[in-house]
Coordinates of N, CA and C and ligand atoms in Angstrom, one line a residue:
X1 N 10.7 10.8 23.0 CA 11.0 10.9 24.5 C 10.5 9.6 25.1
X2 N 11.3 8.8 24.4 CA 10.9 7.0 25.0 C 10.9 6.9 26.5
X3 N 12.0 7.9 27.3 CA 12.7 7.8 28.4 C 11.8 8.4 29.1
X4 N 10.9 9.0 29.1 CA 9.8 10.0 29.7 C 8.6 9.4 29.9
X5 N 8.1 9.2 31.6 CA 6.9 8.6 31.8 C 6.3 9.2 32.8
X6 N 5.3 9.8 31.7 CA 4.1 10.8 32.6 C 2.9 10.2 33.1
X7 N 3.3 10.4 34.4 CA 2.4 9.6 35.5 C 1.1 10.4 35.7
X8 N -0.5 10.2 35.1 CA -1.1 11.0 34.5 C -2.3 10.2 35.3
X9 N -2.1 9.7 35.8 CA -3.1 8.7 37.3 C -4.2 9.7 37.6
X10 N -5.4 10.1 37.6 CA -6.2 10.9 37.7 C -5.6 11.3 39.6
X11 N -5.2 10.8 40.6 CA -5.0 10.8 41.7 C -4.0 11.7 42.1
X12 N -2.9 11.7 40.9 CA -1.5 12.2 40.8 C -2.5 13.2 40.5
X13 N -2.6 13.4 39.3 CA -2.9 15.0 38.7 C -3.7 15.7 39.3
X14 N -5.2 14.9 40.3 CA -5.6 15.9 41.3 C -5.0 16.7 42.3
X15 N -4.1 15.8 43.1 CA -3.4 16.4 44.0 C -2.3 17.0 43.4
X16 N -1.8 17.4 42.1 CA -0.6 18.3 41.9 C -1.5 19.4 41.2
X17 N -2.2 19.7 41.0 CA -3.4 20.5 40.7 C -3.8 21.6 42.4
X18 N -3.7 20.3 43.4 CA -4.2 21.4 44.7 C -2.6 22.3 44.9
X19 N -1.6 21.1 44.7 CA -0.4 22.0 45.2 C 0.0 23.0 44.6
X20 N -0.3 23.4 43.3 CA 0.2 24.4 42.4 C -0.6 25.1 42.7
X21 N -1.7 25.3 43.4 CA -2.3 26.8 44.1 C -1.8 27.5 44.8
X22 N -2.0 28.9 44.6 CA -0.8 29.4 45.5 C -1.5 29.8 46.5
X23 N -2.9 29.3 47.2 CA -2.9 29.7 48.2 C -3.4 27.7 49.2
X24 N -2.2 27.1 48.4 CA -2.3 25.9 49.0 C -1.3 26.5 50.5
X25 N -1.5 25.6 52.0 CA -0.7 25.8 52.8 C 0.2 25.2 53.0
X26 N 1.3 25.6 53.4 CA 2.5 24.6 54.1 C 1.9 22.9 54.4
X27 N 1.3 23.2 55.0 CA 0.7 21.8 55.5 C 0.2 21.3 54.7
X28 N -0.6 21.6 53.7 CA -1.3 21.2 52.5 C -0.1 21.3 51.7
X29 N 0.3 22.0 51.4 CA 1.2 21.3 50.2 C 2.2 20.0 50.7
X30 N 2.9 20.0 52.0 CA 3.7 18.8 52.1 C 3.1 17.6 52.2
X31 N 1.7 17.6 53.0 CA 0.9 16.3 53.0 C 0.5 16.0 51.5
X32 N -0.1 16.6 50.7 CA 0.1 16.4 49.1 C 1.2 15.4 48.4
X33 N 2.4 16.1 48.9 CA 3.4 15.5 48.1 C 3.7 14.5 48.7
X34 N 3.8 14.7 50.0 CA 3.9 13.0 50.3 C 3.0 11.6 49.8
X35 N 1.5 12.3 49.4 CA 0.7 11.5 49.0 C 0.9 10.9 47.7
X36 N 1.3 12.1 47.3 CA 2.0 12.1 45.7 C 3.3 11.1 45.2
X37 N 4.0 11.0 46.2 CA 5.5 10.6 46.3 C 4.8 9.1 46.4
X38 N 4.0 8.6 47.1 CA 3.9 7.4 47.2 C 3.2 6.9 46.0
X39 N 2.5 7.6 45.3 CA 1.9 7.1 44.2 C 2.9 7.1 43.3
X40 N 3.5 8.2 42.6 CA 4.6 7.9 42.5 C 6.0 6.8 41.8
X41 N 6.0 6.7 43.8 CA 6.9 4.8 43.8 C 6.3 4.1 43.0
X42 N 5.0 3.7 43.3 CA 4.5 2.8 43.2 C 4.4 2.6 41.3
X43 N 4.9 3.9 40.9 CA 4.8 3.6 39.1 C 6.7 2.9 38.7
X44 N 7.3 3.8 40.1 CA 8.6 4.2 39.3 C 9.5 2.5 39.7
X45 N 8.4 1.9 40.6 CA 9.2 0.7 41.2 C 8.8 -0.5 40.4
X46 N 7.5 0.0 39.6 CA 6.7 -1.4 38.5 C 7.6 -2.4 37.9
X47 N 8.7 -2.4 37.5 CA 9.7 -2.9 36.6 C 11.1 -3.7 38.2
X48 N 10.3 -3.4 39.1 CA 11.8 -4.3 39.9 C 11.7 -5.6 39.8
X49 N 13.0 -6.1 39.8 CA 13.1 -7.7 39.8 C 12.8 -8.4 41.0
X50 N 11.7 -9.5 40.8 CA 11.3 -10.6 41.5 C 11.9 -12.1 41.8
X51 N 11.7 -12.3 42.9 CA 12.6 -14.0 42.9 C 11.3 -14.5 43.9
X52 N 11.5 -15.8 43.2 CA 10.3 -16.8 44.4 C 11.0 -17.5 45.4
X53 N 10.3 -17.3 46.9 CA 11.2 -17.7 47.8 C 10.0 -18.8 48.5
X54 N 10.3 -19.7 49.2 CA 9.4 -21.0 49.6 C 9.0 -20.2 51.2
X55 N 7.6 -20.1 51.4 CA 7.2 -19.6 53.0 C 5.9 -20.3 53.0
X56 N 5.8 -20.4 54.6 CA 4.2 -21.3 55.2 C 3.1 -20.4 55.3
X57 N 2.3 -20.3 54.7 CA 1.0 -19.5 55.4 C 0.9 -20.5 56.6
X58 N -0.3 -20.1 57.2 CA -0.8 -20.9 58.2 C -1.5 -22.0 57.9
X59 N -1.6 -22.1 56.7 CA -2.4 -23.4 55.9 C -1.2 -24.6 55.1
X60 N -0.5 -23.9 54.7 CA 0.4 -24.8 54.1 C 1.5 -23.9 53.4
X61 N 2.6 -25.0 52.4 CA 3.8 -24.0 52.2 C 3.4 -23.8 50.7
X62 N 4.2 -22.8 50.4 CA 3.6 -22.3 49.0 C 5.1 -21.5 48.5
X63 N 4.7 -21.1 46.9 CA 6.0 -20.5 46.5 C 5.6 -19.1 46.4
X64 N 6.0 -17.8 47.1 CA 5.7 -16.5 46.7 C 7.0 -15.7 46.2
X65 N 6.5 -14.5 45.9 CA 7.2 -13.6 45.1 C 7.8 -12.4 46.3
X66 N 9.1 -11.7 46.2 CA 9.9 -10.8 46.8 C 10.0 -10.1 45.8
X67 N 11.0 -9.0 46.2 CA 11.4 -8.5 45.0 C 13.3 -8.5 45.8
X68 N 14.1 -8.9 44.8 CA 15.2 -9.4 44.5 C 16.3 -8.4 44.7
X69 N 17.4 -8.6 45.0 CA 18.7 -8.1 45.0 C 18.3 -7.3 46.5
X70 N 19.2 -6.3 46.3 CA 20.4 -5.2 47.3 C 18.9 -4.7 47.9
X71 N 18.8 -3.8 48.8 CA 17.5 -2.5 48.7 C 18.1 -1.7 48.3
X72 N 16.9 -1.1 47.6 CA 16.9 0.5 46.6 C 17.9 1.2 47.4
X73 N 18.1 2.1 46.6 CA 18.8 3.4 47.3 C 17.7 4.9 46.8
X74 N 16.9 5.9 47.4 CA 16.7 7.1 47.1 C 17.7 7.8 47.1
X75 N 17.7 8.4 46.2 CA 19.0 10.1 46.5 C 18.4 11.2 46.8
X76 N 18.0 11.8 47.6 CA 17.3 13.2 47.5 C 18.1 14.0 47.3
X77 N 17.9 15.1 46.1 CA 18.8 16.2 45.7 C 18.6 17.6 46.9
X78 N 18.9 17.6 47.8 CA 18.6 18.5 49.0 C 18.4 20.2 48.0
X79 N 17.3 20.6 48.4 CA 16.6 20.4 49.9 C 15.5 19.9 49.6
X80 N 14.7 20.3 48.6 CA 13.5 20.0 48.1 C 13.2 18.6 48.0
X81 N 14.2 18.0 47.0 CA 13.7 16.3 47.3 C 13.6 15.8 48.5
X82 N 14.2 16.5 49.9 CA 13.6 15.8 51.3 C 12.2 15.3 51.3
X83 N 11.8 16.2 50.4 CA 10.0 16.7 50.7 C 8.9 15.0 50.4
X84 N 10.4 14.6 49.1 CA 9.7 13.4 48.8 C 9.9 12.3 49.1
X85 N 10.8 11.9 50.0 CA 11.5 11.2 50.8 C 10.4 10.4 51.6
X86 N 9.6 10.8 52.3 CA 8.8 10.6 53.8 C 8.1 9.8 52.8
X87 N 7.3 10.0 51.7 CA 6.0 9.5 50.9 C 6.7 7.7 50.1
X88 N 7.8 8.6 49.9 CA 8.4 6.8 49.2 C 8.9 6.2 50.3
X89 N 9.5 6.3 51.4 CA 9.6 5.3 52.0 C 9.0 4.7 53.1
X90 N 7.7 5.6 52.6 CA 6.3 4.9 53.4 C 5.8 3.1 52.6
X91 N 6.3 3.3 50.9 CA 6.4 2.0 50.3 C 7.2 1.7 50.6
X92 N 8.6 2.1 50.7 CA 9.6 1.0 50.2 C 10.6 1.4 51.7
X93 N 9.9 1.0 52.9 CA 10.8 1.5 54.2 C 12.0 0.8 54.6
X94 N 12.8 -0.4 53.5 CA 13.9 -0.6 54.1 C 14.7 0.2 52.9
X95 N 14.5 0.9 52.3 CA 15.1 1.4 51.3 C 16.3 2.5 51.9
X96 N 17.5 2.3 51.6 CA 18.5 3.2 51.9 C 18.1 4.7 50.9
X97 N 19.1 5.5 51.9 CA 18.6 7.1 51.6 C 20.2 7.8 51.3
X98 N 20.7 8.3 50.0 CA 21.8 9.4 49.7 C 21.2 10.2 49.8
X99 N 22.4 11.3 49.8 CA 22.5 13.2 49.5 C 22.5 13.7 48.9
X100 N 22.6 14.3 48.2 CA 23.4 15.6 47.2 C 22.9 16.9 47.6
X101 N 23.9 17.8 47.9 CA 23.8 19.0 48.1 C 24.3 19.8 46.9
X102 N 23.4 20.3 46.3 CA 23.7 21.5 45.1 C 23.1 22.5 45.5
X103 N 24.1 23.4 45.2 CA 22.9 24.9 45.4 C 22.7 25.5 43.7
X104 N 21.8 26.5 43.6 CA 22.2 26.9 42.1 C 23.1 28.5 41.9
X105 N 24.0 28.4 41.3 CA 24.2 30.0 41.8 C 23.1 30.4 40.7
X106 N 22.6 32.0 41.5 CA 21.8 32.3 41.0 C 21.9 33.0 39.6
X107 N 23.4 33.4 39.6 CA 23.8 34.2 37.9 C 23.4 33.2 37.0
X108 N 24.3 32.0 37.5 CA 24.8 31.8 36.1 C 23.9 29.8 36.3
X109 N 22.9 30.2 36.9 CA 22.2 28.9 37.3 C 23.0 27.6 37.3
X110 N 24.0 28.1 37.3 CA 24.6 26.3 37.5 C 24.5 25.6 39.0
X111 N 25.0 24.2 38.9 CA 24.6 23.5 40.2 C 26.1 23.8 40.5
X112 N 26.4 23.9 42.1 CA 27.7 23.6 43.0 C 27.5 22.8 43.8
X113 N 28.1 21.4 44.1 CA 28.2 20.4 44.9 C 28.8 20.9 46.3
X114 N 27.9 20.8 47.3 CA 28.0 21.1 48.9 C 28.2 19.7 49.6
X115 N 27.2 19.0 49.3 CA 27.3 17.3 50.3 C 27.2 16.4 49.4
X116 N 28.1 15.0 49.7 CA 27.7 13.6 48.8 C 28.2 12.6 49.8
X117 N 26.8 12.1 49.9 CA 26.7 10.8 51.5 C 26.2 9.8 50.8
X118 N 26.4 8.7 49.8 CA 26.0 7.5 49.9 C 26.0 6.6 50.0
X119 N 25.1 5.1 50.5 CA 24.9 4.4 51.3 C 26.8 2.8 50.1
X120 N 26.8 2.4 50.7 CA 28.0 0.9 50.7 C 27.5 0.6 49.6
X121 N 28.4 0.0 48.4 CA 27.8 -0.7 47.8 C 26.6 -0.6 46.7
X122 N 27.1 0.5 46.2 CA 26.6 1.4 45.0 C 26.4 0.4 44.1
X123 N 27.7 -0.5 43.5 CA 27.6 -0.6 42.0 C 26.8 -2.0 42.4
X124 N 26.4 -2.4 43.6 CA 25.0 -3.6 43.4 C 23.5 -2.9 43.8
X125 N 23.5 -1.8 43.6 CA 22.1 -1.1 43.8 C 21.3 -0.5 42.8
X126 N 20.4 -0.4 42.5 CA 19.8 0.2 41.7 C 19.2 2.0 42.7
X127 N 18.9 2.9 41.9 CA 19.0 4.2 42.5 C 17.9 4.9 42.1
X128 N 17.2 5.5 42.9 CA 16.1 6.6 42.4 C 16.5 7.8 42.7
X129 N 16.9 8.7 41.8 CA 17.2 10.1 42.3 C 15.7 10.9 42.6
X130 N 16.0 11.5 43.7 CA 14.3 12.4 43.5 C 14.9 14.0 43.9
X131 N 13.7 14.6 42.8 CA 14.1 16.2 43.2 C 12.9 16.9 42.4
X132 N 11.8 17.2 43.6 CA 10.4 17.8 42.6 C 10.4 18.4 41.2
X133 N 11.5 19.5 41.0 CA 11.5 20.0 40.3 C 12.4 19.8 39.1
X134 N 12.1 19.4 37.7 CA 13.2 19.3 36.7 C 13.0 20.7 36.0
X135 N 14.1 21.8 36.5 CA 13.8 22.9 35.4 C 15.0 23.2 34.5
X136 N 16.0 23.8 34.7 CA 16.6 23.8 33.7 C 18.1 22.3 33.6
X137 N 17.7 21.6 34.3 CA 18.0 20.4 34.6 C 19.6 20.6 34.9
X138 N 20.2 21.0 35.2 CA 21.7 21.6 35.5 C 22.2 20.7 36.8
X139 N 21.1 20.9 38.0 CA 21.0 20.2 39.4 C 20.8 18.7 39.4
X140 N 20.4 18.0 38.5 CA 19.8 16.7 38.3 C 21.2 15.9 36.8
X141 N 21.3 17.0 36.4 CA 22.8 16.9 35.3 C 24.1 16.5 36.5
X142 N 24.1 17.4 37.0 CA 25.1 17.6 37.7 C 25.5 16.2 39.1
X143 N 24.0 15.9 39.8 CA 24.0 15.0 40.7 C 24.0 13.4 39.9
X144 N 23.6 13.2 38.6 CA 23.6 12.2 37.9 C 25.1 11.8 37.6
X145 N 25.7 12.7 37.2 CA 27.2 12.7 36.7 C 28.0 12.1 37.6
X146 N 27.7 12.8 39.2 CA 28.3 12.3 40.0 C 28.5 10.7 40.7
X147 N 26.9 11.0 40.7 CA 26.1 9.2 40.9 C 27.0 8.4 40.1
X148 N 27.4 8.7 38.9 CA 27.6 7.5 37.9 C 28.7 7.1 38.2
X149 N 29.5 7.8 38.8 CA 31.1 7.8 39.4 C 30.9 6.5 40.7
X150 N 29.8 6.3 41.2 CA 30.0 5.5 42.1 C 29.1 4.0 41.4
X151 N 29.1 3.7 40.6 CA 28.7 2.8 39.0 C 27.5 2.0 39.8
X152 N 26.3 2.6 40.1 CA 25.2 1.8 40.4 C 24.4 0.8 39.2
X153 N 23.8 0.1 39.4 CA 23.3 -0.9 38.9 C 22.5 0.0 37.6
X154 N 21.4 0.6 37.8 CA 20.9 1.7 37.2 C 20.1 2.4 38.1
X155 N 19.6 3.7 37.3 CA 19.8 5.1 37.6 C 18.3 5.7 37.6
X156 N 17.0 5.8 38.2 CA 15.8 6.5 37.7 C 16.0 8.1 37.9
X157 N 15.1 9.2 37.6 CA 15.1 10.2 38.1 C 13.2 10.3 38.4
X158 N 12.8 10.7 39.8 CA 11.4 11.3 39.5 C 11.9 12.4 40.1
X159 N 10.6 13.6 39.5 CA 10.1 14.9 39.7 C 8.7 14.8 39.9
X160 N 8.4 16.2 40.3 CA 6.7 16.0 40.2 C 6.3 16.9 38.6
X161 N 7.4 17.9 38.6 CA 6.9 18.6 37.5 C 8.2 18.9 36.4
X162 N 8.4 19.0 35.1 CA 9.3 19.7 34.4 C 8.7 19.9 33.3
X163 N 9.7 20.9 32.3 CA 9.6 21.3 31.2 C 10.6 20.9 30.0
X164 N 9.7 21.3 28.7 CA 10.8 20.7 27.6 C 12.2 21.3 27.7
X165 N 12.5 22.6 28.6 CA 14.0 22.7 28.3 C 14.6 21.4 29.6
X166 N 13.9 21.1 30.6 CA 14.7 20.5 31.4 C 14.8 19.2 31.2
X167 N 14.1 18.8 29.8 CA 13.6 17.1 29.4 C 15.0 17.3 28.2
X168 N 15.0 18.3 27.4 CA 16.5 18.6 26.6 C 17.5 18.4 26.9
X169 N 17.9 19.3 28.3 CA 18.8 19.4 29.0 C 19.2 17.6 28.9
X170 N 18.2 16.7 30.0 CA 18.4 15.5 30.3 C 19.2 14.6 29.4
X171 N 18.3 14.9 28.1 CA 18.2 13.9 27.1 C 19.7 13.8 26.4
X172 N 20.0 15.2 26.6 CA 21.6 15.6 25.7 C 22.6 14.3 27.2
X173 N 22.6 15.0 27.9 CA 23.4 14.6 28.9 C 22.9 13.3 30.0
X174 N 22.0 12.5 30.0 CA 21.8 11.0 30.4 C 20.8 10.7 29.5
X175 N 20.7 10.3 28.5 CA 19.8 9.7 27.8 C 19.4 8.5 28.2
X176 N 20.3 8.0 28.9 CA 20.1 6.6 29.9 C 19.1 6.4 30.7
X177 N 19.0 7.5 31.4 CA 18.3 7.5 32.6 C 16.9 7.5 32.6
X178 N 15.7 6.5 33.1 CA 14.6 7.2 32.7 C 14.0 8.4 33.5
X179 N 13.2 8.9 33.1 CA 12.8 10.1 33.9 C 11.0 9.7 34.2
X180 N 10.4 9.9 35.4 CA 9.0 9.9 35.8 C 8.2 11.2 36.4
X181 N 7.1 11.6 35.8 CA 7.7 12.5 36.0 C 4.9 12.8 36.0
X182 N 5.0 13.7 37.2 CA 3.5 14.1 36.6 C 2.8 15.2 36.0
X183 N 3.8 16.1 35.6 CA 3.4 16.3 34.7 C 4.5 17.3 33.0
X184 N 4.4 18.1 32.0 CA 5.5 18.6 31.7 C 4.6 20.3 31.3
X185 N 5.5 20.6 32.1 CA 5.0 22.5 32.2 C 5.3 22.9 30.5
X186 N 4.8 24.5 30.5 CA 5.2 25.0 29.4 C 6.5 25.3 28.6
X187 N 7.1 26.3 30.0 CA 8.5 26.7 29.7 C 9.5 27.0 30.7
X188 N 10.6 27.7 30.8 CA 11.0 28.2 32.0 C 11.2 29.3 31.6
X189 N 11.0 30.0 33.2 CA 11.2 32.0 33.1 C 12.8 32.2 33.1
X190 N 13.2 33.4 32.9 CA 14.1 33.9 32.8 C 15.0 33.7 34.3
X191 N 14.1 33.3 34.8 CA 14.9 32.8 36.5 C 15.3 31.1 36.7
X192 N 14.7 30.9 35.3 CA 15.3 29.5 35.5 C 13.6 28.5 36.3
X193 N 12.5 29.4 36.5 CA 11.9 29.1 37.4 C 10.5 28.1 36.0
X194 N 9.5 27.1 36.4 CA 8.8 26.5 35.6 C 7.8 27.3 35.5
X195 N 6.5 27.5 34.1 CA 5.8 28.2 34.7 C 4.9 27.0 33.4
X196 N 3.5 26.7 34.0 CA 3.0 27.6 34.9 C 3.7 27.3 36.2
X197 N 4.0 26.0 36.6 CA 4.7 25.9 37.6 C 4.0 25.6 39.1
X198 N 4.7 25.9 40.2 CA 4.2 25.9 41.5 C 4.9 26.7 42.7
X199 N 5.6 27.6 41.6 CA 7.1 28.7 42.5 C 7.9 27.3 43.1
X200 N 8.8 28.0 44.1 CA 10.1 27.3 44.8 C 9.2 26.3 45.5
X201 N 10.1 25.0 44.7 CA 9.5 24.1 45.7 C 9.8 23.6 46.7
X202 N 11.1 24.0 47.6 CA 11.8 24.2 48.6 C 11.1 24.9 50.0
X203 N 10.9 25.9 49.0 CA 9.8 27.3 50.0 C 8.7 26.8 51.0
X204 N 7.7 26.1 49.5 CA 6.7 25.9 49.8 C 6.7 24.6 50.6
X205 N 7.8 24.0 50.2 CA 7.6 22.5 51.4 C 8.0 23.2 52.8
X206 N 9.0 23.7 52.7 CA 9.3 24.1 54.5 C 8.8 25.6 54.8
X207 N 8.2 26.0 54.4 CA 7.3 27.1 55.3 C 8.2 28.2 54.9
X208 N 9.6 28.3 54.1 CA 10.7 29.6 54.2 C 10.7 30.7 53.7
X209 N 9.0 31.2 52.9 CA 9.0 32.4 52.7 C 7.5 32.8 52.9
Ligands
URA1 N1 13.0 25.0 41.3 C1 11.8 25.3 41.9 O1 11.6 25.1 43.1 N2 10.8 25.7 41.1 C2 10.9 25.9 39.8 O2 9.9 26.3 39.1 C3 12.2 25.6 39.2 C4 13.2 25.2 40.0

């Protein structure tokens, strides 16, 4: 699993440790993950390309470093990946923002595409898809597939949490893609759900149950 990089930052794993309490709050868990999202970027963005551009300090001119081409694109897999949205583009604030709307049906867990909004000029962008949860990876299969139709430059996925069925799922169907991820649960329940997990991570970001 070359493609798999577990972000194991003692800072990460404290704060995904408070969120997976189940008597963490609404408010406590989304300030978490924001905190989390930004740490995060900051692994998933290590590898962007740099160009040196000529600028003046106030002392004199010098050659410094940018980082190069288009701005990123985030995808949030709605609804949940909103949650991580706020935290990365507290780093990367000119960063363009896509959609995807999947729901899962609940029988037969597959993803159904509801919304696809993204930004001009795909195939000069590079893309981070985000969606906390990788579980039976069906939602992140399905949004990836679609992504590729609009031929971006390349393709990341972060989560905060998955498991080995939803790292299989990936592997069969984008082996391409890297995955970041902090940490990899046990298994998934018969609901499709991670355990040990952190329940719906939808829920618990917007207050809905
Ligand atoms: N989606 C969630 O919100 N939680 C899980 O455990 C799996 C999928």
């Amino acid at each position: 699993m070359s493609n798999v990089h577990l972000i194991d930052h003692p800072l990460v794993q404290h704060k995904l440790t408070l969120m997976r309490r189940k008597d963490a709050s609404t408010n406590s868990f989304r300030r978490l993950l924001n905190e989390l999202a930004l740490l995060m970027t900051y692994e998933v963005t290590r590898d962007l390309p740099m160009q040196d551009i000529e600028i003046e300090t106030p002392l004199e001119t010098m050659t410094a470093k940018v980082v190069d081409g288009k701005k990123l694109v985030f995808v949030s897999i709605l609804r949940a990946g909103n949650g991580i949205l706020e935290g990365m583009l507290n780093v990367v604030p000119g960063a363009r923002v896509g959609h995807i709307g999947l729901y899962r049906d609940p029988k037969t867990l597959t993803a159904v595409e509801y919304y696809f909004k993204m930004p001009s000029d795909m195939h000069e962008r590079d893309v981070i898809v985000v969606d906390p949860m990788l579980a039976t990876g069906n939602s992140a299969i399905a949004a990836i597939d679609r992504l590729k139709e609009t031929r971006p430059k390349s393709i990341k996925f972060v989560c905060l949490l998955t498991c080995p069925e939803g790292l299989a799922a990936m592997a069969k169907s984008h082996p391409d893609v890297p995955i970041y991820t902090a940490a990899i649960d046990r298994q998934l329940n018969e609901h499709g759900y991670i355990l040990p997990g952190l329940g719906d991570a939808g829920d618990r970001i917007f207050g809905t149950k």
